[in-house]
Amino acid sequence: MEFSKRMNLFGDEIFAALNEKKVALESEGRTIYNLSVGTPDFAPAPHIQQALLDAARDPENWKYSLRDLPEMLEAVCAYYKRRFGVEITPDQVASCNGSQEGCGHIGMALCDEGDTVLLPNPCYPVFIAGAKLAGAEPYYYPLVKEHGFLPYVADIPEDVARRAKYMIVSLPANPVGSVGNPALYEELVAFAKKYDILIIHDNAYSDIIFDGAEGHSFFNTPGAMDVGVEFFSLSKSFDVTGARISFLVGRPDVVAAFRRLRGQIDFGMFLPIQKAAIAALTGPLDMVKDQCAVYQQRRDALCGGLRSIGWNVPDSHGSMFVWAPIPERYATSMDFCMDLVEKSGVLCTPGSSFGPLGEGYVRFALTMPAERIAEAVAAIRDSGILN
Ligand SMILES: Cc1ncc(COP(=O)(O)O)c(C=O)c1O
């Protein structure tokens, strides 16, 4: 069978190779500290679980939903008001099966073959896959140490900006752990207006932000609604990653196009999941804040711990990730990852899997309790890999 040329656009799944290594070492009886994949280890709050269980008992809720329940759309609007102080209306909200799926498909609603799109490098890989599926040509804008791992639009060439259709911005950032600020967002809005570019803000980590900083919506920036949409995922804030709950929020024409595109391939979110989403959005938010404090303790255990053993890893400012420069003697981040897990049992992700500018770094996910992270740090120290 000759598969489509499109399939040649995608490389092998990096996590599969890492998992193979993990399984092999575990079969030898080795302890593995898995800080590779960004799946939270927390449980969803009881009221969210209960809403899903109650709804699942009603056979009516097992039918195609075919639409977003009006009360779920209202719940998103009320949440935006409560959490971000932003007024939106239900026509500005459309569900998707997680931001991953949404980012994978939105390009098809926006781009024609050969259109230019602006993507961060390094970035969350589906940004690239979504652009390629749409036939768009990515222009990668760098997220580098010199600019605090933040977008720097002044460096985007004028001719590229003129032909760009959309720009994805995602802060707090996976994998680099940088966070936005109002001046940066204002600059992005001005840039988008000047060149008629749609900003797609992927806001997966607005509730995991450290050292007293506040996580915002893109729409806290004046003028953002004229130029942008935002993926608003419940996955990380509410520990519901497997339930696939996310929304595209913002400019009504873009949301309508996205809804229309998805209407061709999806019959709607499972109704018990819609009920769980409503419970999460309308329920108490103290757990979300408490959880952020726990992530910060883990960040301190990892970054502080690694610095104390001689690895100069800067503090992450937000997201559930830490971005660590690898020792200079390693040619690639993949080589270092494999050597690290072999020698210490600590599994992380090579930076190169997030784009070429990720080379020279590895990403750790803060998905274990601080005490266990401290054990992982001790295992790295005892392995001698830093010497
Ligand atoms: C930047 C970013 N966006 C989106 C997602 C996925 O979100 P969802 O679970 O809503 O698909 C992740 C998950 O790791 C992420 O890091």
mmCIF file of C-alpha atoms in Angstrom, residues 48-385:
data_model
loop_
_atom_site.group_PDB
_atom_site.id
_atom_site.type_symbol
_atom_site.label_atom_id
_atom_site.label_comp_id
_atom_site.label_asym_id
_atom_site.label_seq_id
_atom_site.Cartn_x
_atom_site.Cartn_y
_atom_site.Cartn_z
ATOM 1 C CA ILE A 48 -16.266 16.830 38.644
ATOM 2 C CA GLN A 49 -16.109 13.040 38.840
ATOM 3 C CA GLN A 50 -19.602 12.918 40.364
ATOM 4 C CA ALA A 51 -21.140 15.029 37.592
ATOM 5 C CA LEU A 52 -19.784 12.637 34.979
ATOM 6 C CA LEU A 53 -20.925 9.542 36.906
ATOM 7 C CA ASP A 54 -24.441 10.906 37.453
ATOM 8 C CA ALA A 55 -24.824 11.841 33.797
ATOM 9 C CA ALA A 56 -23.477 8.480 32.625
ATOM 10 C CA ARG A 57 -26.347 6.694 34.421
ATOM 11 C CA ASP A 58 -28.876 8.269 32.058
ATOM 12 C CA PRO A 59 -29.018 6.280 28.783
ATOM 13 C CA GLU A 60 -30.133 9.441 26.946
ATOM 14 C CA ASN A 61 -26.681 10.859 27.599
ATOM 15 C CA TRP A 62 -25.069 8.075 25.563
ATOM 16 C CA LYS A 63 -26.545 9.342 22.304
ATOM 17 C CA TYR A 64 -24.698 11.624 19.886
ATOM 18 C CA SER A 65 -24.668 15.025 21.518
ATOM 19 C CA LEU A 66 -24.464 16.810 18.119
ATOM 20 C CA ARG A 67 -23.882 20.172 19.783
ATOM 21 C CA ASP A 68 -22.377 22.035 22.681
ATOM 22 C CA LEU A 69 -25.031 22.257 25.414
ATOM 23 C CA PRO A 70 -26.118 25.899 25.837
ATOM 24 C CA GLU A 71 -25.470 25.545 29.583
ATOM 25 C CA MET A 72 -21.885 24.446 28.899
ATOM 26 C CA LEU A 73 -21.265 27.440 26.629
ATOM 27 C CA GLU A 74 -22.788 29.695 29.301
ATOM 28 C CA ALA A 75 -20.530 28.059 31.886
ATOM 29 C CA VAL A 76 -17.445 28.897 29.770
ATOM 30 C CA CYS A 77 -18.617 32.521 29.468
ATOM 31 C CA ALA A 78 -19.279 32.782 33.212
ATOM 32 C CA TYR A 79 -15.880 31.241 33.922
ATOM 33 C CA TYR A 80 -14.090 33.745 31.685
ATOM 34 C CA LYS A 81 -15.797 36.537 33.629
ATOM 35 C CA ARG A 82 -15.023 35.009 37.033
ATOM 36 C CA ARG A 83 -11.467 33.868 36.350
ATOM 37 C CA PHE A 84 -10.156 36.466 33.886
ATOM 38 C CA GLY A 85 -12.653 39.342 34.098
ATOM 39 C CA VAL A 86 -13.322 38.903 30.360
ATOM 40 C CA GLU A 87 -16.824 39.221 28.852
ATOM 41 C CA ILE A 88 -17.615 36.734 26.083
ATOM 42 C CA THR A 89 -20.855 35.379 24.617
ATOM 43 C CA PRO A 90 -21.731 31.776 23.624
ATOM 44 C CA ASP A 91 -21.173 32.463 19.902
ATOM 45 C CA GLN A 92 -17.556 33.089 20.836
ATOM 46 C CA VAL A 93 -17.076 29.556 22.209
ATOM 47 C CA ALA A 94 -16.773 26.165 20.452
ATOM 48 C CA SER A 95 -15.726 22.881 22.033
ATOM 49 C CA CYS A 96 -13.022 20.535 20.793
ATOM 50 C CA ASN A 97 -11.638 17.198 21.935
ATOM 51 C CA GLY A 98 -8.726 18.810 23.711
ATOM 52 C CA SER A 99 -6.540 21.662 22.486
ATOM 53 C CA GLN A 100 -4.345 19.019 20.862
ATOM 54 C CA GLU A 101 -7.136 18.105 18.460
ATOM 55 C CA GLY A 102 -8.148 21.740 18.066
ATOM 56 C CA CYS A 103 -4.601 22.815 17.178
ATOM 57 C CA GLY A 104 -4.385 19.875 14.799
ATOM 58 C CA HIS A 105 -7.444 21.011 12.861
ATOM 59 C CA ILE A 106 -7.722 24.803 13.074
ATOM 60 C CA GLY A 107 -5.213 25.384 10.259
ATOM 61 C CA MET A 108 -7.586 23.648 7.856
ATOM 62 C CA ALA A 109 -10.220 26.295 8.548
ATOM 63 C CA LEU A 110 -7.767 29.151 8.058
ATOM 64 C CA CYS A 111 -5.160 28.244 5.457
ATOM 65 C CA ASP A 112 -4.817 27.337 1.835
ATOM 66 C CA GLU A 113 -1.938 25.320 0.456
ATOM 67 C CA GLY A 114 1.311 27.262 0.789
ATOM 68 C CA ASP A 115 0.075 29.930 3.223
ATOM 69 C CA THR A 116 2.658 31.058 5.764
ATOM 70 C CA VAL A 117 2.070 30.565 9.487
ATOM 71 C CA LEU A 118 4.248 31.673 12.397
ATOM 72 C CA LEU A 119 5.135 29.032 14.968
ATOM 73 C CA PRO A 120 7.416 29.089 17.997
ATOM 74 C CA ASN A 121 10.642 27.105 17.955
ATOM 75 C CA PRO A 122 10.831 25.104 20.164
ATOM 76 C CA CYS A 123 7.132 24.389 20.532
ATOM 77 C CA TYR A 124 4.444 21.913 21.427
ATOM 78 C CA PRO A 125 4.629 19.545 18.416
ATOM 79 C CA VAL A 126 0.971 19.651 17.332
ATOM 80 C CA PHE A 127 1.431 23.295 16.293
ATOM 81 C CA ILE A 128 3.701 22.009 13.532
ATOM 82 C CA ALA A 129 1.536 18.997 12.677
ATOM 83 C CA GLY A 130 -1.590 21.190 12.413
ATOM 84 C CA ALA A 131 0.149 23.612 10.036
ATOM 85 C CA LYS A 132 1.435 20.768 7.873
ATOM 86 C CA LEU A 133 -1.970 19.053 7.741
ATOM 87 C CA ALA A 134 -3.388 22.323 6.431
ATOM 88 C CA GLY A 135 -0.670 22.482 3.755
ATOM 89 C CA ALA A 136 0.712 25.663 5.316
ATOM 90 C CA GLU A 137 4.396 26.604 5.381
ATOM 91 C CA PRO A 138 5.653 27.230 8.913
ATOM 92 C CA TYR A 139 8.026 30.094 9.606
ATOM 93 C CA TYR A 140 9.594 29.355 12.975
ATOM 94 C CA TYR A 141 10.165 32.325 15.255
ATOM 95 C CA PRO A 142 12.795 31.566 17.904
ATOM 96 C CA LEU A 143 12.210 31.236 21.634
ATOM 97 C CA VAL A 144 15.746 31.689 22.874
ATOM 98 C CA LYS A 145 17.521 32.514 26.108
ATOM 99 C CA GLU A 146 18.602 35.990 24.861
ATOM 100 C CA HIS A 147 14.936 37.063 24.733
ATOM 101 C CA GLY A 148 13.843 35.214 27.869
ATOM 102 C CA PHE A 149 12.356 32.398 25.727
ATOM 103 C CA LEU A 150 9.600 34.813 24.626
ATOM 104 C CA PRO A 151 8.363 35.774 21.142
ATOM 105 C CA TYR A 152 10.332 38.707 19.718
ATOM 106 C CA VAL A 153 8.302 40.034 16.807
ATOM 107 C CA ALA A 154 10.843 42.713 15.876
ATOM 108 C CA ASP A 155 13.008 39.935 14.438
ATOM 109 C CA ILE A 156 10.298 38.536 12.138
ATOM 110 C CA PRO A 157 11.140 39.721 8.606
ATOM 111 C CA GLU A 158 8.634 42.155 7.107
ATOM 112 C CA ASP A 159 7.951 40.016 4.016
ATOM 113 C CA VAL A 160 7.196 36.988 6.228
ATOM 114 C CA ALA A 161 4.872 39.022 8.455
ATOM 115 C CA ARG A 162 3.059 40.390 5.393
ATOM 116 C CA ARG A 163 2.195 36.960 4.075
ATOM 117 C CA ALA A 164 1.538 35.237 7.438
ATOM 118 C CA LYS A 165 -1.999 34.007 8.057
ATOM 119 C CA TYR A 166 -1.780 33.142 11.731
ATOM 120 C CA MET A 167 0.726 33.108 14.572
ATOM 121 C CA ILE A 168 0.585 30.634 17.437
ATOM 122 C CA VAL A 169 1.641 31.963 20.823
ATOM 123 C CA SER A 170 1.483 29.768 23.900
ATOM 124 C CA LEU A 171 2.397 31.158 27.309
ATOM 125 C CA PRO A 172 3.136 29.845 29.936
ATOM 126 C CA ALA A 173 5.178 27.868 27.451
ATOM 127 C CA ASN A 174 5.694 24.189 26.924
ATOM 128 C CA PRO A 175 8.558 23.205 26.810
ATOM 129 C CA VAL A 176 10.533 26.339 27.796
ATOM 130 C CA GLY A 177 8.620 27.466 30.923
ATOM 131 C CA SER A 178 8.491 31.192 30.046
ATOM 132 C CA VAL A 179 5.442 33.345 30.869
ATOM 133 C CA GLY A 180 3.868 36.349 29.169
ATOM 134 C CA ASN A 181 3.429 39.920 30.401
ATOM 135 C CA PRO A 182 1.003 42.696 29.412
ATOM 136 C CA ALA A 183 3.580 44.642 27.368
ATOM 137 C CA LEU A 184 4.411 41.572 25.303
ATOM 138 C CA TYR A 185 0.746 40.849 24.602
ATOM 139 C CA GLU A 186 0.194 44.486 23.589
ATOM 140 C CA GLU A 187 3.108 44.185 21.184
ATOM 141 C CA LEU A 188 1.574 41.012 19.728
ATOM 142 C CA VAL A 189 -1.805 42.688 19.219
ATOM 143 C CA ALA A 190 -0.158 45.668 17.474
ATOM 144 C CA PHE A 191 1.884 43.297 15.274
ATOM 145 C CA ALA A 192 -1.231 41.284 14.385
ATOM 146 C CA LYS A 193 -3.169 44.437 13.508
ATOM 147 C CA LYS A 194 -0.345 45.886 11.437
ATOM 148 C CA TYR A 195 0.035 42.751 9.293
ATOM 149 C CA ASP A 196 -3.511 41.365 9.500
ATOM 150 C CA ILE A 197 -2.413 38.160 11.236
ATOM 151 C CA LEU A 198 -4.644 36.043 13.458
ATOM 152 C CA ILE A 199 -3.093 35.270 16.847
ATOM 153 C CA ILE A 200 -3.958 31.801 18.159
ATOM 154 C CA HIS A 201 -3.145 31.796 21.854
ATOM 155 C CA ASP A 202 -2.856 28.305 23.324
ATOM 156 C CA ASN A 203 -3.559 28.915 27.001
ATOM 157 C CA ALA A 204 -3.051 25.444 28.487
ATOM 158 C CA TYR A 205 -1.165 26.609 31.592
ATOM 159 C CA SER A 206 -2.842 29.798 32.813
ATOM 160 C CA ASP A 207 -3.237 28.166 36.244
ATOM 161 C CA ILE A 208 0.308 26.861 36.576
ATOM 162 C CA ILE A 209 2.383 29.984 37.027
ATOM 163 C CA PHE A 210 4.927 30.646 39.743
ATOM 164 C CA ASP A 211 6.369 33.199 42.150
ATOM 165 C CA GLY A 212 3.150 35.187 42.538
ATOM 166 C CA ALA A 213 2.635 35.891 38.817
ATOM 167 C CA GLU A 214 -0.971 35.887 37.574
ATOM 168 C CA GLY A 215 -2.088 33.722 34.672
ATOM 169 C CA HIS A 216 -4.225 35.672 32.220
ATOM 170 C CA SER A 217 -6.304 35.208 29.121
ATOM 171 C CA PHE A 218 -5.092 36.710 25.829
ATOM 172 C CA PHE A 219 -8.332 38.738 25.939
ATOM 173 C CA ASN A 220 -7.112 40.703 28.947
ATOM 174 C CA THR A 221 -5.143 42.676 26.351
ATOM 175 C CA PRO A 222 -6.972 45.638 24.754
ATOM 176 C CA GLY A 223 -7.800 44.893 21.110
ATOM 177 C CA ALA A 224 -7.030 41.159 21.412
ATOM 178 C CA MET A 225 -10.588 40.152 20.491
ATOM 179 C CA ASP A 226 -10.172 41.835 17.077
ATOM 180 C CA VAL A 227 -7.160 39.714 16.197
ATOM 181 C CA GLY A 228 -7.321 36.539 18.198
ATOM 182 C CA VAL A 229 -8.685 33.274 19.419
ATOM 183 C CA GLU A 230 -7.597 31.261 22.422
ATOM 184 C CA PHE A 231 -7.566 27.545 23.141
ATOM 185 C CA PHE A 232 -8.852 27.171 26.680
ATOM 186 C CA SER A 233 -8.198 23.638 27.969
ATOM 187 C CA LEU A 234 -9.497 22.163 31.210
ATOM 188 C CA SER A 235 -6.893 19.391 31.056
ATOM 189 C CA LYS A 236 -4.187 20.742 33.322
ATOM 190 C CA SER A 237 -6.146 23.150 35.544
ATOM 191 C CA PHE A 238 -8.694 20.485 36.495
ATOM 192 C CA ASP A 239 -6.685 17.255 35.965
ATOM 193 C CA VAL A 240 -9.026 15.918 33.315
ATOM 194 C CA THR A 241 -6.510 15.218 30.548
ATOM 195 C CA GLY A 242 -8.157 11.968 29.434
ATOM 196 C CA ALA A 243 -11.627 13.522 29.171
ATOM 197 C CA ARG A 244 -10.463 15.811 26.316
ATOM 198 C CA ILE A 245 -12.203 19.056 27.265
ATOM 199 C CA SER A 246 -11.165 22.253 25.566
ATOM 200 C CA PHE A 247 -12.729 25.252 23.862
ATOM 201 C CA LEU A 248 -11.789 27.673 21.150
ATOM 202 C CA VAL A 249 -12.756 31.100 22.438
ATOM 203 C CA GLY A 250 -12.651 34.511 20.809
ATOM 204 C CA ARG A 251 -13.264 36.208 17.474
ATOM 205 C CA PRO A 252 -16.731 35.043 16.387
ATOM 206 C CA ASP A 253 -15.993 34.568 12.668
ATOM 207 C CA VAL A 254 -13.000 32.339 13.446
ATOM 208 C CA VAL A 255 -14.913 30.370 16.081
ATOM 209 C CA ALA A 256 -17.786 29.860 13.609
ATOM 210 C CA ALA A 257 -15.407 28.616 10.894
ATOM 211 C CA PHE A 258 -13.759 26.242 13.364
ATOM 212 C CA ARG A 259 -17.156 24.925 14.507
ATOM 213 C CA ARG A 260 -18.180 24.388 10.882
ATOM 214 C CA LEU A 261 -14.973 22.524 10.086
ATOM 215 C CA ARG A 262 -15.307 20.284 13.140
ATOM 216 C CA GLY A 263 -18.967 19.682 12.314
ATOM 217 C CA GLN A 264 -17.793 17.727 9.260
ATOM 218 C CA ILE A 265 -15.789 15.235 11.319
ATOM 219 C CA ASP A 266 -17.275 15.110 14.816
ATOM 220 C CA PHE A 267 -20.712 14.445 16.338
ATOM 221 C CA GLY A 268 -20.042 16.360 19.517
ATOM 222 C CA MET A 269 -18.584 15.913 22.971
ATOM 223 C CA PHE A 270 -19.933 12.981 25.057
ATOM 224 C CA LEU A 271 -22.762 14.457 27.156
ATOM 225 C CA PRO A 272 -21.470 13.183 30.537
ATOM 226 C CA ILE A 273 -18.197 14.949 29.719
ATOM 227 C CA GLN A 274 -20.099 18.148 28.945
ATOM 228 C CA LYS A 275 -21.725 17.816 32.390
ATOM 229 C CA ALA A 276 -18.321 17.284 33.984
ATOM 230 C CA ALA A 277 -17.057 20.403 32.197
ATOM 231 C CA ILE A 278 -19.967 22.428 33.583
ATOM 232 C CA ALA A 279 -19.214 21.131 37.104
ATOM 233 C CA ALA A 280 -15.541 22.104 36.771
ATOM 234 C CA LEU A 281 -16.265 25.561 35.369
ATOM 235 C CA THR A 282 -18.964 26.485 37.870
ATOM 236 C CA GLY A 283 -17.425 24.820 40.945
ATOM 237 C CA PRO A 284 -14.895 25.967 43.526
ATOM 238 C CA LEU A 285 -11.445 27.004 42.306
ATOM 239 C CA ASP A 286 -9.439 26.773 45.527
ATOM 240 C CA MET A 287 -8.044 23.373 44.454
ATOM 241 C CA VAL A 288 -6.663 24.940 41.304
ATOM 242 C CA LYS A 289 -4.718 27.476 43.374
ATOM 243 C CA ASP A 290 -3.533 24.837 45.868
ATOM 244 C CA GLN A 291 -2.325 22.675 43.040
ATOM 245 C CA CYS A 292 -0.307 25.532 41.584
ATOM 246 C CA ALA A 293 1.476 25.880 44.950
ATOM 247 C CA VAL A 294 2.322 22.156 44.821
ATOM 248 C CA TYR A 295 3.729 22.537 41.296
ATOM 249 C CA GLN A 296 5.885 25.382 42.578
ATOM 250 C CA GLN A 297 7.256 23.181 45.393
ATOM 251 C CA ARG A 298 8.095 20.572 42.756
ATOM 252 C CA ARG A 299 9.736 23.218 40.579
ATOM 253 C CA ASP A 300 11.847 24.258 43.571
ATOM 254 C CA ALA A 301 12.729 20.638 44.356
ATOM 255 C CA LEU A 302 13.861 20.044 40.787
ATOM 256 C CA CYS A 303 15.507 23.315 39.729
ATOM 257 C CA GLY A 304 16.924 24.108 43.179
ATOM 258 C CA GLY A 305 17.930 20.475 43.663
ATOM 259 C CA LEU A 306 19.719 20.260 40.312
ATOM 260 C CA ARG A 307 21.540 23.541 40.948
ATOM 261 C CA SER A 308 22.650 22.234 44.360
ATOM 262 C CA ILE A 309 24.373 19.292 42.651
ATOM 263 C CA GLY A 310 26.127 21.475 40.098
ATOM 264 C CA TRP A 311 23.676 21.515 37.151
ATOM 265 C CA ASN A 312 22.810 25.124 36.392
ATOM 266 C CA VAL A 313 19.107 24.777 35.569
ATOM 267 C CA PRO A 314 17.155 28.056 35.712
ATOM 268 C CA ASP A 315 13.786 28.201 37.477
ATOM 269 C CA SER A 316 10.762 27.578 35.304
ATOM 270 C CA HIS A 317 8.318 30.519 35.560
ATOM 271 C CA GLY A 318 5.209 28.588 34.585
ATOM 272 C CA SER A 319 3.739 25.486 32.856
ATOM 273 C CA MET A 320 4.424 22.053 34.304
ATOM 274 C CA PHE A 321 7.869 21.852 32.707
ATOM 275 C CA VAL A 322 11.506 22.647 33.360
ATOM 276 C CA TRP A 323 13.882 23.400 30.476
ATOM 277 C CA ALA A 324 17.422 22.328 31.256
ATOM 278 C CA PRO A 325 20.594 22.921 29.190
ATOM 279 C CA ILE A 326 22.512 19.668 28.709
ATOM 280 C CA PRO A 327 26.199 19.230 29.618
ATOM 281 C CA GLU A 328 28.388 20.446 26.740
ATOM 282 C CA ARG A 329 30.129 17.146 26.096
ATOM 283 C CA TYR A 330 26.932 15.591 24.679
ATOM 284 C CA ALA A 331 26.414 15.940 20.921
ATOM 285 C CA THR A 332 22.606 15.700 21.090
ATOM 286 C CA SER A 333 19.808 15.954 23.630
ATOM 287 C CA MET A 334 18.710 12.427 22.648
ATOM 288 C CA ASP A 335 22.175 11.045 23.516
ATOM 289 C CA PHE A 336 22.014 12.810 26.862
ATOM 290 C CA CYS A 337 18.472 11.554 27.622
ATOM 291 C CA MET A 338 19.443 7.971 26.909
ATOM 292 C CA ASP A 339 22.618 8.231 28.995
ATOM 293 C CA LEU A 340 20.731 9.929 31.840
ATOM 294 C CA VAL A 341 18.064 7.246 32.088
ATOM 295 C CA GLU A 342 20.676 4.484 31.729
ATOM 296 C CA LYS A 343 22.892 5.868 34.499
ATOM 297 C CA SER A 344 20.361 7.421 36.911
ATOM 298 C CA GLY A 345 16.930 6.018 36.037
ATOM 299 C CA VAL A 346 15.633 9.572 35.429
ATOM 300 C CA LEU A 347 13.623 9.835 32.219
ATOM 301 C CA CYS A 348 13.141 13.200 30.500
ATOM 302 C CA THR A 349 12.396 14.344 26.937
ATOM 303 C CA PRO A 350 15.049 15.471 24.448
ATOM 304 C CA GLY A 351 14.661 19.127 23.511
ATOM 305 C CA SER A 352 15.127 18.292 19.836
ATOM 306 C CA SER A 353 11.650 16.731 19.785
ATOM 307 C CA PHE A 354 10.201 20.259 20.141
ATOM 308 C CA GLY A 355 12.019 21.727 17.129
ATOM 309 C CA PRO A 356 15.611 22.411 16.059
ATOM 310 C CA LEU A 357 16.143 25.173 18.638
ATOM 311 C CA GLY A 358 15.302 22.659 21.355
ATOM 312 C CA GLU A 359 18.590 20.908 20.658
ATOM 313 C CA GLY A 360 20.991 21.376 23.572
ATOM 314 C CA TYR A 361 18.184 21.129 26.141
ATOM 315 C CA VAL A 362 15.996 18.522 27.813
ATOM 316 C CA ARG A 363 12.514 18.921 29.258
ATOM 317 C CA PHE A 364 11.460 17.620 32.659
ATOM 318 C CA ALA A 365 7.747 17.345 33.587
ATOM 319 C CA LEU A 366 6.797 18.154 37.194
ATOM 320 C CA THR A 367 4.628 15.072 37.499
ATOM 321 C CA MET A 368 5.896 13.548 40.757
ATOM 322 C CA PRO A 369 5.699 14.651 44.399
ATOM 323 C CA ALA A 370 8.559 16.899 45.579
ATOM 324 C CA GLU A 371 9.988 14.106 47.788
ATOM 325 C CA ARG A 372 10.284 11.789 44.831
ATOM 326 C CA ILE A 373 11.751 14.543 42.679
ATOM 327 C CA ALA A 374 14.386 14.972 45.425
ATOM 328 C CA GLU A 375 15.133 11.228 45.088
ATOM 329 C CA ALA A 376 15.490 11.671 41.323
ATOM 330 C CA VAL A 377 17.926 14.548 41.892
ATOM 331 C CA ALA A 378 19.929 12.354 44.295
ATOM 332 C CA ALA A 379 19.964 9.581 41.673
ATOM 333 C CA ILE A 380 21.379 12.036 39.109
ATOM 334 C CA ARG A 381 24.029 13.161 41.607
ATOM 335 C CA ASP A 382 25.006 9.577 42.472
ATOM 336 C CA SER A 383 25.198 8.545 38.800
ATOM 337 C CA GLY A 384 28.194 10.858 38.302
ATOM 338 C CA ILE A 385 26.788 12.014 34.937
#
